[in-house]
Amino acid sequence: MFDLRRLRLLHELSMRGTLAAVAEALSYSPSTISQQLALLEREAGVPLLEPDGRRLRLTAQGAALAAHAARMLDADEAARAELERLRPSLAPVRVAVMQSAAHGLLPRALDALAESEPQLRIEVAELAPEEGLFEVAARGFDLAVAEQYPGHTREHRDGIERSLLGRDAIRLAAAHGDPALRLEDLRDRAWVMEPVGTAARQWATQQCRAAGFEPDVRFEMADLTAHVRLVASGHAVGMIPDLVFAGDTPPVRLVDLPGEPRREVFTAVRRGTADRLGVRAVRRALQVAYDRGGRETDQR
């Protein structure tokens, strides 16, 4: 019989690519992981790893066993979820949340959970959407809150289930008193945008190009609260999703972009854990938080 813990190490290696990355994710030493994978090779009776320069890669047998390992881990999670449903207790839920959701959703969701599931432990880390989705697939987290910009689809991974929270408006942001009314009016301004390579940066750049100009990006940062402050102080203009302001009066002037674009905000979980009581409770609380935030935004 295969040891499920060792199978998880093989699965993690197939996902993360290096022993060092697996060690960091699971808080083990690389030598411990090497020893456990060597024991797994003995159990399998075939070579699972082979040298690839200074690194190791999976053999064909290793890749095949890693695929089986993913299914076994799914079955293990499904079994634990069913046992959890049969007993009145909740296992902790680990949540990866993108920054705008950390500002606009997390406090309200925690308020809702404090009322509905006061004994449930929630562990939260702020991660970029692509990183959060990867970590859910790799079992580093149980649930991720992520987004998808118009025309930019996120990779779909086997065994991952998504649920739409809502569609979040993205608007042009300028300082109060700024006379600009259209995107074209801002061709000569300094811009603040998210880092190169992110979906948000790619999308915002394309909006400017569609309006006939290349944006002069002088400020590049992932922190959307920093975007808001730079815009509010008149040092830059930008494109900011409504979720950042949920429940608060924006300190900037917001103007609708052409076509009134919206990004999709969604949760993602592994199918094996989707029915866990704690995961379902967190998803419900996030939906309540999103719906309440949307109503407050509409009332501004």
mmCIF file of C-alpha atoms in Angstrom:
data_model
loop_
_atom_site.group_PDB
_atom_site.id
_atom_site.type_symbol
_atom_site.label_atom_id
_atom_site.label_comp_id
_atom_site.label_asym_id
_atom_site.label_seq_id
_atom_site.Cartn_x
_atom_site.Cartn_y
_atom_site.Cartn_z
ATOM 1 C CA MET A 1 0.000 0.000 0.000
ATOM 2 C CA PHE A 2 1.161 3.535 -0.763
ATOM 3 C CA ASP A 3 1.644 6.016 2.060
ATOM 4 C CA LEU A 4 -0.731 8.933 1.412
ATOM 5 C CA ARG A 5 1.649 11.476 2.967
ATOM 6 C CA ARG A 6 4.403 10.445 0.579
ATOM 7 C CA LEU A 7 1.986 10.555 -2.327
ATOM 8 C CA ARG A 8 1.178 14.124 -1.384
ATOM 9 C CA LEU A 9 4.882 15.008 -1.578
ATOM 10 C CA LEU A 10 5.037 13.569 -5.092
ATOM 11 C CA HIS A 11 1.907 15.491 -6.062
ATOM 12 C CA GLU A 12 3.352 18.695 -4.608
ATOM 13 C CA LEU A 13 6.567 18.185 -6.575
ATOM 14 C CA SER A 14 4.571 17.735 -9.780
ATOM 15 C CA MET A 15 2.778 21.022 -9.057
ATOM 16 C CA ARG A 16 5.612 23.171 -7.686
ATOM 17 C CA GLY A 17 8.540 21.857 -9.736
ATOM 18 C CA THR A 18 11.368 21.821 -7.162
ATOM 19 C CA LEU A 19 12.118 20.183 -3.824
ATOM 20 C CA ALA A 20 12.902 23.611 -2.377
ATOM 21 C CA ALA A 21 9.435 24.912 -3.323
ATOM 22 C CA VAL A 22 7.767 21.850 -1.803
ATOM 23 C CA ALA A 23 9.855 22.224 1.355
ATOM 24 C CA GLU A 24 8.874 25.872 1.711
ATOM 25 C CA ALA A 25 5.172 25.186 1.094
ATOM 26 C CA LEU A 26 4.964 22.317 3.595
ATOM 27 C CA SER A 27 7.527 23.564 6.140
ATOM 28 C CA TYR A 28 9.750 20.510 5.729
ATOM 29 C CA SER A 29 13.457 20.351 5.047
ATOM 30 C CA PRO A 30 14.501 19.367 1.490
ATOM 31 C CA SER A 31 16.414 16.411 2.907
ATOM 32 C CA THR A 32 13.284 15.103 4.638
ATOM 33 C CA ILE A 33 11.328 15.333 1.403
ATOM 34 C CA SER A 34 14.120 13.540 -0.502
ATOM 35 C CA GLN A 35 14.111 10.726 2.054
ATOM 36 C CA GLN A 36 10.337 10.332 1.882
ATOM 37 C CA LEU A 37 10.329 10.287 -1.914
ATOM 38 C CA ALA A 38 13.089 7.658 -1.857
ATOM 39 C CA LEU A 39 10.861 5.511 0.368
ATOM 40 C CA LEU A 40 7.973 6.066 -2.053
ATOM 41 C CA GLU A 41 10.176 4.833 -4.907
ATOM 42 C CA ARG A 42 10.804 1.632 -2.945
ATOM 43 C CA GLU A 43 7.068 1.213 -2.423
ATOM 44 C CA ALA A 44 6.439 1.753 -6.138
ATOM 45 C CA GLY A 45 9.296 -0.465 -7.303
ATOM 46 C CA VAL A 46 10.070 1.875 -10.200
ATOM 47 C CA PRO A 47 12.139 5.073 -10.550
ATOM 48 C CA LEU A 48 9.964 8.134 -9.898
ATOM 49 C CA LEU A 49 12.608 10.867 -10.241
ATOM 50 C CA GLU A 50 15.571 11.488 -12.529
ATOM 51 C CA PRO A 51 18.260 14.188 -12.714
ATOM 52 C CA ASP A 52 17.572 17.239 -14.871
ATOM 53 C CA GLY A 53 20.677 19.389 -14.598
ATOM 54 C CA ARG A 54 20.914 20.440 -10.958
ATOM 55 C CA ARG A 55 17.251 19.644 -10.366
ATOM 56 C CA LEU A 56 15.065 16.546 -10.328
ATOM 57 C CA ARG A 57 12.127 15.854 -12.597
ATOM 58 C CA LEU A 58 9.466 13.177 -12.606
ATOM 59 C CA THR A 59 9.951 10.111 -14.771
ATOM 60 C CA ALA A 60 7.026 8.848 -16.849
ATOM 61 C CA GLN A 61 6.200 6.477 -13.980
ATOM 62 C CA GLY A 62 6.519 9.335 -11.514
ATOM 63 C CA ALA A 63 4.140 11.517 -13.519
ATOM 64 C CA ALA A 64 1.640 8.656 -13.762
ATOM 65 C CA LEU A 65 1.778 8.040 -10.006
ATOM 66 C CA ALA A 66 1.467 11.780 -9.314
ATOM 67 C CA ALA A 67 -1.762 11.833 -11.339
ATOM 68 C CA HIS A 68 -3.080 8.911 -9.289
ATOM 69 C CA ALA A 69 -1.922 10.694 -6.132
ATOM 70 C CA ALA A 70 -4.088 13.719 -7.006
ATOM 71 C CA ARG A 71 -7.146 11.480 -7.284
ATOM 72 C CA MET A 72 -6.311 9.703 -4.018
ATOM 73 C CA LEU A 73 -5.928 13.025 -2.234
ATOM 74 C CA ASP A 74 -9.294 14.142 -3.646
ATOM 75 C CA ALA A 75 -10.878 10.952 -2.302
ATOM 76 C CA ASP A 76 -9.245 11.518 1.086
ATOM 77 C CA GLU A 77 -10.664 15.057 1.259
ATOM 78 C CA ALA A 78 -14.116 13.874 0.198
ATOM 79 C CA ALA A 79 -14.060 11.222 2.936
ATOM 80 C CA ARG A 80 -13.023 13.788 5.541
ATOM 81 C CA ALA A 81 -15.763 16.145 4.352
ATOM 82 C CA GLU A 82 -18.387 13.408 4.783
ATOM 83 C CA LEU A 83 -17.120 12.549 8.254
ATOM 84 C CA GLU A 84 -17.244 16.248 9.134
ATOM 85 C CA ARG A 85 -20.881 16.396 8.033
ATOM 86 C CA LEU A 86 -21.682 13.447 10.303
ATOM 87 C CA ARG A 87 -20.280 15.133 13.402
ATOM 88 C CA PRO A 88 -21.125 18.617 14.716
ATOM 89 C CA SER A 89 -17.664 20.169 14.358
ATOM 90 C CA LEU A 90 -15.842 22.318 11.845
ATOM 91 C CA ALA A 91 -12.257 21.990 10.644
ATOM 92 C CA PRO A 92 -10.292 25.228 10.073
ATOM 93 C CA VAL A 93 -10.596 26.804 6.620
ATOM 94 C CA ARG A 94 -7.537 28.311 4.937
ATOM 95 C CA VAL A 95 -8.418 31.190 2.603
ATOM 96 C CA ALA A 96 -6.272 32.941 -0.036
ATOM 97 C CA VAL A 97 -7.767 36.338 -0.860
ATOM 98 C CA MET A 98 -6.798 38.966 -3.422
ATOM 99 C CA GLN A 99 -6.132 42.443 -2.100
ATOM 100 C CA SER A 100 -9.322 44.221 -3.187
ATOM 101 C CA ALA A 101 -11.404 41.425 -1.639
ATOM 102 C CA ALA A 102 -9.349 41.673 1.557
ATOM 103 C CA HIS A 103 -10.450 45.316 1.785
ATOM 104 C CA GLY A 104 -13.978 45.054 0.430
ATOM 105 C CA LEU A 105 -15.189 41.579 1.445
ATOM 106 C CA LEU A 106 -13.167 40.048 4.253
ATOM 107 C CA PRO A 107 -14.324 42.220 7.198
ATOM 108 C CA ARG A 108 -18.014 41.736 6.313
ATOM 109 C CA ALA A 109 -17.544 38.009 5.718
ATOM 110 C CA LEU A 110 -15.870 37.600 9.104
ATOM 111 C CA ASP A 111 -18.751 39.513 10.711
ATOM 112 C CA ALA A 112 -21.228 37.113 9.103
ATOM 113 C CA LEU A 113 -19.210 34.075 10.209
ATOM 114 C CA ALA A 114 -18.971 35.381 13.750
ATOM 115 C CA GLU A 115 -22.765 35.229 13.840
ATOM 116 C CA SER A 116 -23.374 31.996 11.942
ATOM 117 C CA GLU A 117 -20.312 29.880 12.850
ATOM 118 C CA PRO A 118 -18.590 31.439 15.874
ATOM 119 C CA GLN A 119 -16.471 28.305 16.471
ATOM 120 C CA LEU A 120 -15.064 28.178 12.943
ATOM 121 C CA ARG A 121 -11.369 29.093 12.672
ATOM 122 C CA ILE A 122 -10.485 31.067 9.536
ATOM 123 C CA GLU A 123 -6.856 31.447 8.434
ATOM 124 C CA VAL A 124 -6.353 34.097 5.740
ATOM 125 C CA ALA A 125 -3.420 35.173 3.568
ATOM 126 C CA GLU A 126 -3.391 37.857 0.896
ATOM 127 C CA LEU A 127 -2.247 36.382 -2.423
ATOM 128 C CA ALA A 128 -2.480 37.517 -6.042
ATOM 129 C CA PRO A 129 -5.329 35.730 -7.865
ATOM 130 C CA GLU A 130 -3.081 33.502 -9.978
ATOM 131 C CA GLU A 131 -1.068 32.492 -6.908
ATOM 132 C CA GLY A 132 -4.161 31.870 -4.805
ATOM 133 C CA LEU A 133 -5.723 29.645 -7.481
ATOM 134 C CA PHE A 134 -2.497 27.678 -7.800
ATOM 135 C CA GLU A 135 -2.282 27.197 -4.030
ATOM 136 C CA VAL A 136 -5.840 25.843 -3.896
ATOM 137 C CA ALA A 137 -4.964 23.313 -6.603
ATOM 138 C CA ALA A 138 -1.758 22.450 -4.737
ATOM 139 C CA ARG A 139 -3.673 22.090 -1.427
ATOM 140 C CA GLY A 140 -1.878 24.976 0.222
ATOM 141 C CA PHE A 141 -5.273 26.639 0.812
ATOM 142 C CA ASP A 142 -8.877 25.432 0.894
ATOM 143 C CA LEU A 143 -10.474 28.400 -0.857
ATOM 144 C CA ALA A 144 -9.360 31.331 -3.006
ATOM 145 C CA VAL A 145 -11.098 34.598 -3.851
ATOM 146 C CA ALA A 146 -9.959 35.647 -7.321
ATOM 147 C CA GLU A 147 -10.986 37.721 -10.325
ATOM 148 C CA GLN A 148 -11.156 37.559 -14.078
ATOM 149 C CA TYR A 149 -11.026 40.644 -16.287
ATOM 150 C CA PRO A 150 -13.137 41.012 -19.449
ATOM 151 C CA GLY A 151 -11.509 39.098 -22.284
ATOM 152 C CA HIS A 152 -8.918 37.545 -19.967
ATOM 153 C CA THR A 153 -9.820 34.064 -18.732
ATOM 154 C CA ARG A 154 -8.026 32.343 -15.879
ATOM 155 C CA GLU A 155 -6.644 28.854 -16.368
ATOM 156 C CA HIS A 156 -9.113 26.117 -15.466
ATOM 157 C CA ARG A 157 -7.531 23.323 -13.412
ATOM 158 C CA ASP A 158 -8.893 19.802 -13.058
ATOM 159 C CA GLY A 159 -10.745 19.270 -9.809
ATOM 160 C CA ILE A 160 -11.282 22.975 -9.090
ATOM 161 C CA GLU A 161 -14.830 24.308 -8.757
ATOM 162 C CA ARG A 162 -15.625 28.010 -9.191
ATOM 163 C CA SER A 163 -18.605 30.000 -7.955
ATOM 164 C CA LEU A 164 -19.333 33.547 -9.126
ATOM 165 C CA LEU A 165 -19.716 36.115 -6.346
ATOM 166 C CA GLY A 166 -20.586 38.976 -8.697
ATOM 167 C CA ARG A 167 -19.469 41.322 -11.459
ATOM 168 C CA ASP A 168 -17.449 44.262 -10.215
ATOM 169 C CA ALA A 169 -17.437 47.544 -12.161
ATOM 170 C CA ILE A 170 -14.052 48.990 -13.139
ATOM 171 C CA ARG A 171 -14.002 52.768 -13.481
ATOM 172 C CA LEU A 172 -11.652 55.537 -14.460
ATOM 173 C CA ALA A 173 -10.362 57.301 -11.347
ATOM 174 C CA ALA A 174 -9.129 60.897 -11.112
ATOM 175 C CA ALA A 175 -8.820 63.460 -8.344
ATOM 176 C CA HIS A 176 -11.910 65.396 -7.317
ATOM 177 C CA GLY A 177 -12.120 68.556 -9.411
ATOM 178 C CA ASP A 178 -10.306 66.977 -12.343
ATOM 179 C CA PRO A 179 -12.132 68.149 -15.494
ATOM 180 C CA ALA A 180 -11.463 64.950 -17.491
ATOM 181 C CA LEU A 181 -14.653 63.252 -18.655
ATOM 182 C CA ARG A 182 -13.323 60.627 -21.043
ATOM 183 C CA LEU A 183 -10.429 58.188 -21.184
ATOM 184 C CA GLU A 184 -9.047 60.071 -24.205
ATOM 185 C CA ASP A 185 -8.699 63.191 -22.039
ATOM 186 C CA LEU A 186 -6.003 61.450 -19.971
ATOM 187 C CA ARG A 187 -3.504 60.601 -22.709
ATOM 188 C CA ASP A 188 -0.911 63.048 -21.334
ATOM 189 C CA ARG A 189 -1.345 62.213 -17.643
ATOM 190 C CA ALA A 190 0.805 60.126 -15.302
ATOM 191 C CA TRP A 191 -0.784 56.726 -14.659
ATOM 192 C CA VAL A 192 -0.674 54.251 -11.784
ATOM 193 C CA MET A 193 -1.156 50.606 -12.721
ATOM 194 C CA GLU A 194 -0.525 47.137 -11.340
ATOM 195 C CA PRO A 195 2.770 45.363 -12.186
ATOM 196 C CA VAL A 196 3.576 44.137 -15.692
ATOM 197 C CA GLY A 197 2.369 40.577 -16.241
ATOM 198 C CA THR A 198 -0.824 40.870 -14.211
ATOM 199 C CA ALA A 199 -4.224 40.554 -15.846
ATOM 200 C CA ALA A 200 -5.211 43.968 -14.479
ATOM 201 C CA ARG A 201 -2.195 45.666 -16.073
ATOM 202 C CA GLN A 202 -2.737 43.982 -19.417
ATOM 203 C CA TRP A 203 -6.417 44.893 -19.439
ATOM 204 C CA ALA A 204 -5.891 48.538 -18.420
ATOM 205 C CA THR A 205 -3.170 49.011 -21.029
ATOM 206 C CA GLN A 206 -5.458 47.647 -23.720
ATOM 207 C CA GLN A 207 -8.192 50.124 -22.735
ATOM 208 C CA CYS A 208 -5.767 53.008 -23.218
ATOM 209 C CA ARG A 209 -4.567 51.651 -26.552
ATOM 210 C CA ALA A 210 -8.153 51.248 -27.728
ATOM 211 C CA ALA A 211 -8.593 54.951 -26.902
ATOM 212 C CA GLY A 212 -5.626 55.793 -29.137
ATOM 213 C CA PHE A 213 -2.688 56.264 -26.781
ATOM 214 C CA GLU A 214 0.012 54.464 -24.806
ATOM 215 C CA PRO A 215 -0.311 55.167 -21.057
ATOM 216 C CA ASP A 216 2.578 56.907 -19.322
ATOM 217 C CA VAL A 217 2.871 54.512 -16.371
ATOM 218 C CA ARG A 218 5.024 56.275 -13.799
ATOM 219 C CA PHE A 219 3.764 54.350 -10.764
ATOM 220 C CA GLU A 220 3.694 50.553 -10.755
ATOM 221 C CA MET A 221 2.435 48.844 -7.611
ATOM 222 C CA ALA A 222 0.181 45.990 -6.536
ATOM 223 C CA ASP A 223 -1.338 47.831 -3.552
ATOM 224 C CA LEU A 224 -4.652 49.275 -4.722
ATOM 225 C CA THR A 225 -4.951 51.498 -1.668
ATOM 226 C CA ALA A 226 -1.736 53.154 -2.843
ATOM 227 C CA HIS A 227 -3.391 53.644 -6.258
ATOM 228 C CA VAL A 228 -6.311 55.384 -4.592
ATOM 229 C CA ARG A 229 -4.068 57.696 -2.577
ATOM 230 C CA LEU A 230 -1.952 58.671 -5.570
ATOM 231 C CA VAL A 231 -5.087 59.426 -7.574
ATOM 232 C CA ALA A 232 -6.770 61.318 -4.725
ATOM 233 C CA SER A 233 -3.683 63.502 -4.281
ATOM 234 C CA GLY A 234 -3.676 64.382 -7.981
ATOM 235 C CA HIS A 235 -0.364 62.704 -8.788
ATOM 236 C CA ALA A 236 -1.826 60.040 -11.095
ATOM 237 C CA VAL A 237 -4.936 58.669 -12.737
ATOM 238 C CA GLY A 238 -5.921 55.006 -12.862
ATOM 239 C CA MET A 239 -8.580 52.354 -13.301
ATOM 240 C CA ILE A 240 -9.970 51.030 -10.035
ATOM 241 C CA PRO A 241 -12.606 48.343 -9.347
ATOM 242 C CA ASP A 242 -15.568 49.282 -7.158
ATOM 243 C CA LEU A 243 -14.833 46.503 -4.656
ATOM 244 C CA VAL A 244 -11.925 48.550 -3.295
ATOM 245 C CA PHE A 245 -14.434 51.143 -2.031
ATOM 246 C CA ALA A 246 -17.178 48.798 -0.827
ATOM 247 C CA GLY A 247 -19.061 50.511 1.974
ATOM 248 C CA ASP A 248 -17.024 53.719 1.863
ATOM 249 C CA THR A 249 -17.333 56.979 -0.032
ATOM 250 C CA PRO A 250 -14.565 57.033 -2.689
ATOM 251 C CA PRO A 251 -11.962 59.762 -2.093
ATOM 252 C CA VAL A 252 -11.587 60.049 -5.869
ATOM 253 C CA ARG A 253 -13.782 60.992 -8.815
ATOM 254 C CA LEU A 254 -15.017 57.925 -10.711
ATOM 255 C CA VAL A 255 -16.049 57.985 -14.377
ATOM 256 C CA ASP A 256 -17.561 55.063 -16.300
ATOM 257 C CA LEU A 257 -15.304 53.562 -18.948
ATOM 258 C CA PRO A 258 -16.590 52.807 -22.470
ATOM 259 C CA GLY A 259 -18.906 49.811 -22.375
ATOM 260 C CA GLU A 260 -19.075 49.940 -18.546
ATOM 261 C CA PRO A 261 -16.725 46.933 -18.129
ATOM 262 C CA ARG A 262 -16.954 44.567 -15.182
ATOM 263 C CA ARG A 263 -14.595 41.925 -13.884
ATOM 264 C CA GLU A 264 -15.860 38.630 -12.467
ATOM 265 C CA VAL A 265 -15.114 38.018 -8.788
ATOM 266 C CA PHE A 266 -15.343 34.351 -7.797
ATOM 267 C CA THR A 267 -14.410 31.754 -5.219
ATOM 268 C CA ALA A 268 -12.535 28.571 -6.097
ATOM 269 C CA VAL A 269 -12.290 25.352 -4.083
ATOM 270 C CA ARG A 270 -11.285 21.767 -4.736
ATOM 271 C CA ARG A 271 -14.245 19.528 -5.540
ATOM 272 C CA GLY A 272 -13.181 17.177 -2.752
ATOM 273 C CA THR A 273 -13.641 19.926 -0.155
ATOM 274 C CA ALA A 274 -16.596 21.818 -1.674
ATOM 275 C CA ASP A 275 -19.058 20.057 0.664
ATOM 276 C CA ARG A 276 -17.060 20.609 3.828
ATOM 277 C CA LEU A 277 -19.268 22.450 6.308
ATOM 278 C CA GLY A 278 -16.625 25.089 6.996
ATOM 279 C CA VAL A 279 -15.902 25.724 3.318
ATOM 280 C CA ARG A 280 -19.612 26.061 2.569
ATOM 281 C CA ALA A 281 -20.003 28.479 5.498
ATOM 282 C CA VAL A 282 -17.131 30.656 4.268
ATOM 283 C CA ARG A 283 -18.553 30.729 0.744
ATOM 284 C CA ARG A 284 -21.967 31.763 2.058
ATOM 285 C CA ALA A 285 -20.420 34.497 4.191
ATOM 286 C CA LEU A 286 -18.422 35.838 1.232
ATOM 287 C CA GLN A 287 -21.589 35.935 -0.878
ATOM 288 C CA VAL A 288 -23.447 37.818 1.864
ATOM 289 C CA ALA A 289 -20.527 40.247 2.135
ATOM 290 C CA TYR A 290 -20.437 40.788 -1.632
ATOM 291 C CA ASP A 291 -24.182 41.328 -1.871
ATOM 292 C CA ARG A 292 -24.186 43.824 1.003
ATOM 293 C CA GLY A 293 -21.232 45.690 -0.447
ATOM 294 C CA GLY A 294 -22.952 45.883 -3.829
ATOM 295 C CA ARG A 295 -26.088 47.369 -2.301
ATOM 296 C CA GLU A 296 -24.066 50.010 -0.475
ATOM 297 C CA THR A 297 -22.193 50.854 -3.669
ATOM 298 C CA ASP A 298 -25.502 51.271 -5.532
ATOM 299 C CA GLN A 299 -26.782 53.613 -2.804
ATOM 300 C CA ARG A 300 -23.824 56.035 -3.075
#
